[in-house]
Amino acid sequence: MIFKKRGIVAGIAALSLVLTACSGSDSAGNQPSGEAAEAVPAGNGEIHLGVAYETTNYHPSQTSSALALGTNWHVVEGLYEFNMDDYTVYPALAAGEPNWSSDTEFEVDLREDAKFSDGTPVTSQDVISSFDRSMAEGNLYTSMLSFIDSVDAVDEDTVKFTLNQPFSIATNRLVVAKIVPESATDDELTAMPIGSGPYKYVSITDSKLEAVPNEHYTGPNPAGADKIVWDVIKDDTARTTAATSGTIDVMEAVPAASAPMLESAGMTVAEVDGFNLPFMLFNTTKEPFNDPRVRQAFLYAVNTDMLIQNNMDGKATPATSFLPESNPAYNQAKNVFTYDPEKAKSLLEEAGVTDLNITLLTTDHPWISELAPQVQNDLQAVGIKVSLQSEASASLYANNLDVDTPTFDVALAPGDPSVFGNDPALLMNWWYGDNVWTTKRTFWQQSDQATWQKLQDIINEGAAAEGAAQQEKWNEAFDLISEEVPLYPLFHRTMLTGYNPSTVADFKPIGTTGLWAVTARSNR
């Protein structure tokens, strides 16, 4: 059976979070906010999850890996967490909602008897050190937490947050910082973190991760299986075979063409509209890519509808703004890059560009590799000579984009910061904030600092506002991004997830990368 869950339905709940000052949901599944759930016995078996990504960095305060973020949901907690199927917020390590004393100060009490999986109590010092790690200079998480001025201990079980500005979505954003022991080293956290979540890691290798119930867990979502196993199967065909043969219970990133095979094997295939996207990224310090007209020309030159039909089996929506239409804060941007090769040629002519010869870097993710030949052909059709160069993601960034003197031209790669949340400020700050994406990679801070700063001001004003005033700021930001396009999406994907209802119960498919089995139970 295939069913489709429209993101706009999930977005209704999320909208109240974005537009309501400093408040989170009072629910965690069906459990009262901040209250430990009555223990549900784990099934007498394992849940096997077939995942599509790989990594060697599981550090909860540093990683941006789709695999690590998805597995860590089950092992480490923030003060607050999302139900990832609808982005409603619930107290996790927090005992309840924040206690606000002003629009820039609040306190959070820790959950009673909260312990890490090694049995040591979670204290306010662990919270402080975890925020320090997440907000360290150069960390990708820093821009998502930049509204925080300080985190201080009130007592052993209470922390006080002081903000540098009113921030109406603070509770949502605290989800970003995961709490780990102050005593844990960065090497330990990178290799195998411990946390206070419902599961604890027992083994991590390149091909498999294993976690078992955390006997010290006191939160609202106790483990529903004796073991969760994440089988790392990057190849789509191999992952499909594992699903149809019953080797795995849940399959991430189901190719649309494989859905009928999974159905025939008794699996359900769920479709959820998401933010996940391929983006085109420009080296804005290099001529002619320092000219927004040239960057726009590239986007007009690509036949996105054909990309979606030929390579995504129709399971995506062309980008008409930075956000997908499923996000409650969506608004169509000033510039919509509908396929228009003549406009692309005109913009190149206006910019004085002729005989352009580029190398298009791409990551080696299978679905990105499949997009590259058509992108190459479309660009060549408007007079741009294109050579393709595919590299593993880590190599592409380390050797080409994260360097002091970049020589690359344009990159095509995937991304999805909605694993951290779906508020517009977070999503925009990920790629356009004060972090490696603009200090390196696009180098936008270096090439056009004034316009970059203008966008930061708009985003900050939006995060402090509420209601219609907030939406006006988001719209202003979407328009500016569509003018400058140092990095911009081609389309937003529909996420397909397969699962076997006869072996796993209460599994909830989500619209982002990763598999969220926090509330799932083994039926074995």
C-alpha positions as MATLAB code, in Angstrom:
seq = 'MIFKKRGIVAGIAALSLVLTACSGSDSAGNQPSGEAAEAVPAGNGEIHLGVAYETTNYHPSQTSSALALGTNWHVVEGLYEFNMDDYTVYPALAAGEPNWSSDTEFEVDLREDAKFSDGTPVTSQDVISSFDRSMAEGNLYTSMLSFIDSVDAVDEDTVKFTLNQPFSIATNRLVVAKIVPESATDDELTAMPIGSGPYKYVSITDSKLEAVPNEHYTGPNPAGADKIVWDVIKDDTARTTAATSGTIDVMEAVPAASAPMLESAGMTVAEVDGFNLPFMLFNTTKEPFNDPRVRQAFLYAVNTDMLIQNNMDGKATPATSFLPESNPAYNQAKNVFTYDPEKAKSLLEEAGVTDLNITLLTTDHPWISELAPQVQNDLQAVGIKVSLQSEASASLYANNLDVDTPTFDVALAPGDPSVFGNDPALLMNWWYGDNVWTTKRTFWQQSDQATWQKLQDIINEGAAAEGAAQQEKWNEAFDLISEEVPLYPLFHRTMLTGYNPSTVADFKPIGTTGLWAVTARSNR';
ca = [
       0.000    0.000    0.000;
       1.211    3.505   -0.844;
      -0.088    6.445    1.122;
       0.830   10.102    0.829;
       1.057   12.456    3.785;
       0.984   16.078    2.685;
       3.454   18.249    4.541;
       0.858   21.010    4.848;
      -1.109   18.865    7.293;
       1.930   18.478    9.475;
       2.617   22.139    9.021;
      -0.575   23.276   10.747;
       0.800   22.189   14.093;
       4.205   23.611   13.291;
       2.707   26.960   12.322;
       1.387   27.532   15.815;
       4.897   26.964   17.108;
       6.417   29.466   14.713;
       3.825   32.145   15.384;
       3.328   31.696   19.124;
       5.899   33.386   21.325;
       8.180   31.082   23.249;
       5.808   28.174   23.637;
       6.103   24.510   22.763;
       3.577   21.748   22.340;
       2.205   20.119   25.450;
       2.257   16.685   23.941;
       4.706   13.923   23.307;
       2.892   11.435   21.160;
      -0.098   10.760   23.413;
       1.797   11.488   26.616;
       1.379   14.598   28.780;
       4.155   17.124   28.327;
       7.176   16.465   30.500;
       5.750   13.339   32.080;
       7.400    9.956   31.822;
       5.353    7.464   29.852;
       4.200    4.266   31.446;
       6.656    1.656   30.240;
       5.520   -0.262   27.173;
       7.332   -3.605   27.044;
       9.714   -3.846   24.132;
       8.984   -6.469   21.538;
      10.844   -9.740   21.734;
      12.884   -8.857   18.705;
      14.845   -6.304   16.788;
      13.925   -3.496   14.426;
      16.204   -3.403   11.390;
      16.438   -0.085    9.566;
      18.013    0.123    6.102;
      19.670    3.542    5.839;
      20.960    5.293    2.732;
      23.833    7.370    4.085;
      27.167    6.774    5.789;
      29.437    8.709    8.139;
      32.258    8.451   10.646;
      31.176   11.433   12.780;
      28.418   10.903   15.360;
      29.298   13.897   17.551;
      25.914   15.274   18.720;
      27.278   18.835   18.903;
      29.037   18.849   15.537;
      27.745   16.374   12.985;
      25.668   17.327    9.972;
      25.499   13.751    8.680;
      22.060   12.467    7.725;
      22.948    9.084    9.214;
      24.308   10.383   12.519;
      21.490   12.855   13.071;
      18.928   10.130   12.405;
      20.492    7.538   14.695;
      21.233   10.065   17.454;
      17.507   10.877   17.741;
      17.198    7.548   19.564;
      20.210    7.943   21.865;
      20.740   11.587   22.834;
      18.201   14.205   23.877;
      17.869   17.934   23.904;
      15.957   19.800   26.557;
      13.167   19.682   23.995;
      12.643   17.361   21.046;
      10.481   17.217   17.940;
       7.997   14.577   17.033;
       9.662   14.388   13.638;
       6.509   13.381   11.792;
       4.874   16.766   12.440;
       7.498   18.982   14.176;
       5.443   19.389   17.332;
       7.717   20.023   20.312;
       7.722   18.122   23.596;
       9.869   18.392   26.747;
      12.549   15.691   26.636;
      15.267   16.348   29.230;
      13.259   19.350   30.368;
      10.648   18.773   33.062;
       8.186   21.065   31.308;
       7.819   24.349   29.474;
      10.346   27.176   29.976;
       9.623   29.531   32.867;
       9.900   33.019   31.341;
      10.783   36.001   33.532;
      11.080   38.446   30.615;
      11.134   38.312   26.827;
      14.877   37.556   26.953;
      15.209   35.388   30.088;
      13.827   32.003   31.057;
      14.671   28.984   33.200;
      14.351   25.286   32.407;
      14.112   22.547   35.041;
      15.581   19.145   34.216;
      13.476   15.989   34.153;
      13.318   14.268   37.520;
      15.918   11.537   37.975;
      17.311   12.042   34.468;
      20.407    9.926   33.888;
      22.780    9.169   31.063;
      22.928    5.573   29.870;
      26.034    4.957   32.007;
      23.940    5.704   35.108;
      25.380    9.130   35.931;
      22.865   11.902   36.684;
      22.272   14.652   34.138;
      23.124   18.000   35.751;
      22.957   21.647   34.804;
      26.715   21.567   34.147;
      26.170   18.928   31.466;
      23.601   21.218   29.849;
      25.938   24.222   29.960;
      28.895   22.314   28.533;
      26.717   20.864   25.765;
      25.556   24.319   24.697;
      29.170   25.501   24.858;
      30.147   22.706   22.467;
      27.266   23.435   20.097;
      27.980   27.179   20.082;
      31.764   26.949   19.735;
      33.334   29.221   17.151;
      33.337   27.602   13.733;
      30.632   25.077   14.603;
      27.852   24.680   12.027;
      25.321   24.781   14.883;
      26.456   28.205   16.089;
      24.277   30.241   13.741;
      21.195   28.250   14.787;
      21.821   29.139   18.452;
      23.175   32.664   18.010;
      20.142   34.173   19.781;
      21.508   32.801   23.090;
      23.748   35.152   25.069;
      24.468   32.836   28.005;
      23.460   29.609   29.744;
      23.990   29.523   33.516;
      23.304   27.126   36.367;
      20.625   28.157   38.875;
      21.133   24.920   40.787;
      22.078   21.340   39.949;
      18.795   20.717   38.129;
      17.909   24.138   36.683;
      19.498   26.284   33.978;
      18.880   29.909   33.076;
      18.978   31.176   29.487;
      19.659   34.816   28.680;
      18.963   35.831   25.089;
      20.506   38.684   23.119;
      17.139   39.534   21.547;
      13.502   38.481   21.863;
      13.178   35.178   20.014;
       9.653   33.901   19.510;
      10.698   30.387   18.489;
      13.236   29.703   21.244;
      11.727   26.417   22.441;
      11.849   24.972   18.925;
      15.443   26.036   18.499;
      16.653   24.496   21.783;
      16.039   21.138   20.093;
      19.288   21.693   18.159;
      21.570   21.272   21.195;
      21.844   17.675   22.424;
      22.902   17.116   26.028;
      25.914   14.879   26.635;
      28.154   14.366   29.684;
      30.518   17.227   30.429;
      33.234   14.612   30.995;
      32.902   13.067   27.518;
      35.739   13.890   25.128;
      35.183   14.999   21.550;
      36.838   11.817   20.305;
      34.453    9.698   22.382;
      31.428   11.637   21.178;
      32.538   11.392   17.553;
      33.006    7.623   17.732;
      30.066    6.565   19.952;
      28.178    9.177   21.981;
      26.235    8.382   25.110;
      23.065   10.201   26.033;
      19.902   10.057   28.090;
      17.548    8.856   25.353;
      15.522    5.633   25.188;
      18.357    3.663   23.572;
      22.118    3.418   23.966;
      24.680    2.516   21.343;
      26.475   -0.795   21.824;
      28.276   -0.995   18.478;
      29.109    1.332   15.585;
      30.927    0.152   12.465;
      31.069    1.404    8.883;
      28.289   -0.985    7.863;
      26.089   -1.332   10.943;
      25.002    0.393   14.149;
      23.331   -1.330   17.079;
      21.476    0.144   20.052;
      19.664   -1.468   22.973;
      17.261   -0.010   25.558;
      18.699    2.475   28.046;
      17.728    1.012   31.413;
      18.119    4.432   33.045;
      15.692    6.241   30.719;
      12.888    8.138   32.497;
      11.390   10.097   29.600;
       8.139    9.902   27.621;
       9.219    7.445   24.879;
      10.623    4.210   26.365;
      12.271    1.757   23.977;
       9.883   -0.374   21.950;
      12.352   -3.054   20.842;
      15.065   -5.176   22.370;
      17.473   -3.801   19.791;
      17.533   -1.351   16.893;
      19.937   -2.167   14.077;
      20.776    0.374   11.393;
      22.127   -1.436    8.331;
      24.121    1.005    6.188;
      23.149    0.179    2.590;
      24.031    3.125    0.380;
      23.171    1.405   -2.916;
      19.474    1.749   -3.810;
      19.235   -1.682   -5.437;
      20.876   -3.447   -2.513;
      18.642   -1.607   -0.048;
      15.546   -2.577   -2.054;
      16.647   -6.220   -2.082;
      17.146   -6.129    1.683;
      13.628   -4.752    2.111;
      11.866   -7.206   -0.206;
      13.729  -10.176    1.279;
      12.776   -9.215    4.841;
      16.327   -8.463    5.960;
      15.243   -4.963    7.006;
      11.916   -3.798    8.429;
      12.164   -0.174    7.304;
      13.795    1.278    4.179;
      14.988    4.846    3.847;
      14.886    6.703    0.508;
      12.808    4.285   -1.545;
      13.298    4.914   -5.282;
       9.857    5.520   -6.779;
      10.428    2.761   -9.323;
      11.026    0.293   -6.491;
       7.789    1.052   -4.630;
       5.721   -1.659   -6.400;
       8.302   -4.296   -5.472;
       8.111   -3.297   -1.813;
       4.317   -3.364   -1.924;
       4.361   -6.856   -3.395;
       6.555   -7.941   -0.493;
       3.940   -6.715    2.008;
       5.509   -3.362    2.844;
       3.784    0.004    3.062;
       5.380    2.847    1.106;
       4.683    6.293    2.553;
       5.192    9.566    0.689;
       5.830   12.746    2.686;
       6.474   16.123    1.083;
       9.702   17.510    2.491;
      12.370   20.189    2.313;
      15.116   17.848    1.026;
      16.668   19.277   -2.100;
      19.485   19.379   -4.629;
      21.124   22.792   -4.725;
      23.366   24.618   -7.135;
      26.188   26.434   -5.331;
      28.451   29.077   -6.868;
      31.967   30.266   -6.080;
      30.991   33.915   -5.769;
      34.613   35.089   -5.511;
      35.327   33.891   -9.050;
      34.262   35.711  -12.187;
      31.699   35.555  -13.636;
      29.934   33.926  -10.670;
      30.313   37.111   -8.626;
      27.466   38.483  -10.780;
      23.954   37.457   -9.614;
      22.736   37.627  -13.221;
      25.083   34.791  -14.148;
      23.957   32.729  -11.175;
      20.320   33.293  -12.133;
      21.101   32.315  -15.734;
      22.248   28.884  -14.593;
      18.974   28.320  -12.768;
      16.820   29.447  -15.698;
      18.817   27.140  -17.988;
      17.946   23.935  -16.117;
      14.741   22.139  -17.092;
      13.680   21.215  -13.575;
      10.369   19.657  -14.627;
      12.234   17.229  -16.871;
      14.722   16.463  -14.095;
      11.840   15.542  -11.813;
      10.055   13.392  -14.387;
      13.125   11.626  -15.756;
      15.133   11.134  -12.573;
      12.738   11.440   -9.631;
       9.737    9.651  -11.177;
       7.702   12.760  -10.469;
       8.319   12.589   -6.717;
       9.420   16.199   -6.240;
       8.141   19.751   -6.703;
      10.030   22.516   -8.560;
      11.322   25.203   -6.214;
       9.202   28.349   -6.395;
      10.818   29.761   -3.263;
      13.532   28.788   -0.819;
      10.875   26.901    1.182;
       8.637   24.169   -0.241;
       4.916   24.779   -0.464;
       4.394   22.250    2.342;
       6.067   24.569    4.865;
       3.494   26.761    6.671;
       5.685   29.845    6.157;
       5.933   29.344    2.380;
       5.529   32.333    0.084;
       6.357   32.412   -3.621;
       9.627   34.243   -4.177;
      10.103   37.294   -6.370;
      12.043   35.189   -8.877;
      10.779   31.754   -9.868;
      13.273   29.944  -12.070;
      10.922   28.296  -14.519;
      12.794   26.716  -17.436;
      13.611   29.582  -19.805;
      16.769   29.074  -21.899;
      16.234   32.333  -23.773;
      16.185   34.293  -20.530;
      19.312   32.453  -19.444;
      21.058   33.512  -22.659;
      19.840   37.089  -22.206;
      21.172   37.301  -18.639;
      24.545   35.950  -19.735;
      24.631   38.514  -22.530;
      23.746   41.342  -20.119;
      26.602   40.236  -17.880;
      29.003   40.223  -20.832;
      29.663   36.499  -20.546;
      30.728   34.542  -23.630;
      32.578   31.273  -24.178;
      32.087   30.185  -20.571;
      33.751   26.858  -19.794;
      33.136   25.363  -16.336;
      33.589   22.240  -14.258;
      30.420   21.188  -12.451;
      31.330   19.399   -9.227;
      28.802   16.863   -7.967;
      28.612   14.574   -4.968;
      28.464   10.846   -5.650;
      25.038   10.330   -4.061;
      23.242    8.113   -6.612;
      20.314   10.444   -7.183;
      22.590   13.475   -7.599;
      24.766   11.576  -10.071;
      21.630   10.822  -12.088;
      20.742   14.527  -12.300;
      24.164   15.658  -13.501;
      24.059   14.622  -17.197;
      20.832   16.508  -17.898;
      22.064   19.573  -16.004;
      25.188   19.418  -18.152;
      23.132   19.187  -21.356;
      20.817   22.037  -20.343;
      23.717   24.359  -19.562;
      25.466   23.479  -22.798;
      22.252   24.290  -24.679;
      22.615   27.947  -23.623;
      26.272   28.087  -24.635;
      28.050   27.023  -21.431;
      30.634   24.280  -21.881;
      30.449   21.884  -18.932;
      32.739   19.149  -17.655;
      31.442   16.904  -14.862;
      33.517   15.926  -11.841;
      31.926   13.601   -9.268;
      33.463   13.144   -5.826;
      32.506   11.638   -2.498;
      30.797   14.294   -0.416;
      33.603   14.592    2.144;
      36.195   14.944   -0.609;
      34.168   17.477   -2.568;
      33.981   19.814    0.405;
      37.431   19.226    1.882;
      39.351   19.500   -1.379;
      37.333   22.095   -3.274;
      34.906   24.191   -1.216;
      36.414   24.354    2.277;
      39.697   25.884    1.182;
      41.153   29.367    1.592;
      41.764   30.033   -2.110;
      38.944   28.321   -4.009;
      39.233   27.644   -7.725;
      36.036   25.651   -8.299;
      33.176   27.005  -10.401;
      29.818   25.478   -9.510;
      28.719   22.532   -7.368;
      25.596   20.377   -7.387;
      24.906   18.621   -4.086;
      22.071   17.538   -1.771;
      21.090   19.026    1.556;
      18.372   19.014    4.190;
      18.733   21.070    7.382;
      15.096   20.299    8.240;
      16.538   17.460   10.348;
      17.118   20.289   12.876;
      13.656   21.856   12.555;
      11.431   23.581   10.020;
      11.336   27.214   11.089;
      12.389   29.554    8.250;
      15.133   31.288   10.241;
      16.860   27.988   10.961;
      16.604   26.772    7.379;
      17.899   30.040    5.923;
      20.664   30.401    8.494;
      21.966   26.945    7.637;
      23.067   27.997    4.147;
      23.134   31.796    4.361;
      24.126   32.477    7.997;
      27.465   33.242    9.604;
      29.047   29.833    9.116;
      31.165   27.776    6.744;
      28.568   27.994    3.985;
      29.217   31.725    3.564;
      32.732   32.146    5.000;
      33.818   29.377    2.618;
      31.810   27.271    0.125;
      29.789   30.106   -1.495;
      32.193   32.714   -0.029;
      29.236   35.099   -0.089;
      30.372   37.028    2.996;
      33.614   37.767    1.194;
      32.155   38.663   -2.200;
      29.152   40.754   -1.076;
      29.270   41.421    2.644;
      26.702   44.237    2.519;
      23.959   42.131    0.928;
      24.796   39.175    3.149;
      24.432   41.409    6.224;
      21.130   42.767    4.917;
      19.768   39.223    4.828;
      20.996   38.542    8.381;
      19.154   41.629    9.616;
      15.934   40.559    7.919;
      16.131   37.029    9.356;
      16.863   38.315   12.867;
      13.939   40.733   12.681;
      11.683   37.889   11.562;
      12.778   35.625   14.406;
      11.926   38.348   16.933;
       8.527   39.130   15.396;
       5.246   37.242   15.478;
       2.221   36.672   13.269;
       1.825   38.709   10.084;
       4.829   40.899   10.866;
       7.004   37.805   11.045;
       5.678   36.433    7.759;
       6.417   39.754    6.048;
      10.054   39.425    7.073;
      10.230   35.836    5.843;
       8.797   36.940    2.487;
      11.350   39.732    2.252;
      14.131   37.231    2.896;
      12.815   34.760    0.304;
      12.755   37.539   -2.303;
      16.304   38.655   -1.534;
      17.645   35.105   -1.693;
      15.946   34.611   -5.072;
      17.709   37.739   -6.336;
      21.194   36.793   -5.131;
      21.126   32.957   -5.373;
      24.652   32.195   -4.089;
      23.105   28.774   -3.403;
      19.594   27.799   -4.436;
      17.368   24.707   -4.653;
      16.302   23.157   -7.938;
      13.391   21.255   -6.403;
      12.078   19.852   -3.120;
      11.779   16.089   -2.834;
       8.926   13.900   -1.736;
      10.458   11.455    0.734;
       9.487    7.811    0.216;
       9.878    5.402    3.123;
       9.002    1.719    3.146;
       8.112   -0.250    6.272;
       6.687   -3.642    7.130;
       3.618   -3.244    9.393;
       3.729   -6.930   10.302;
       7.151   -6.592   11.958;
       7.141   -2.999   13.245;
       4.259   -1.061   14.814;
       3.753    2.664   15.354;
       6.449    3.592   12.854;
       6.026    7.163   11.604;
       7.457    8.188    8.213;
       8.934   11.679    8.037;
       9.658   14.319    5.395;
      13.386   14.620    5.986;
      16.448   12.394    5.793;
      16.867    9.782    8.491;
      14.480    7.239    9.983;
      12.584    8.198   13.151;
      11.754    5.040   15.120;
      11.653    6.645   18.573;
       8.003    5.661   19.054;
       8.144    2.431   17.011;
       7.658   -1.018   18.541;
       8.850   -4.403   17.388;
       6.078   -6.806   16.395;
       8.372   -9.812   16.343;
];
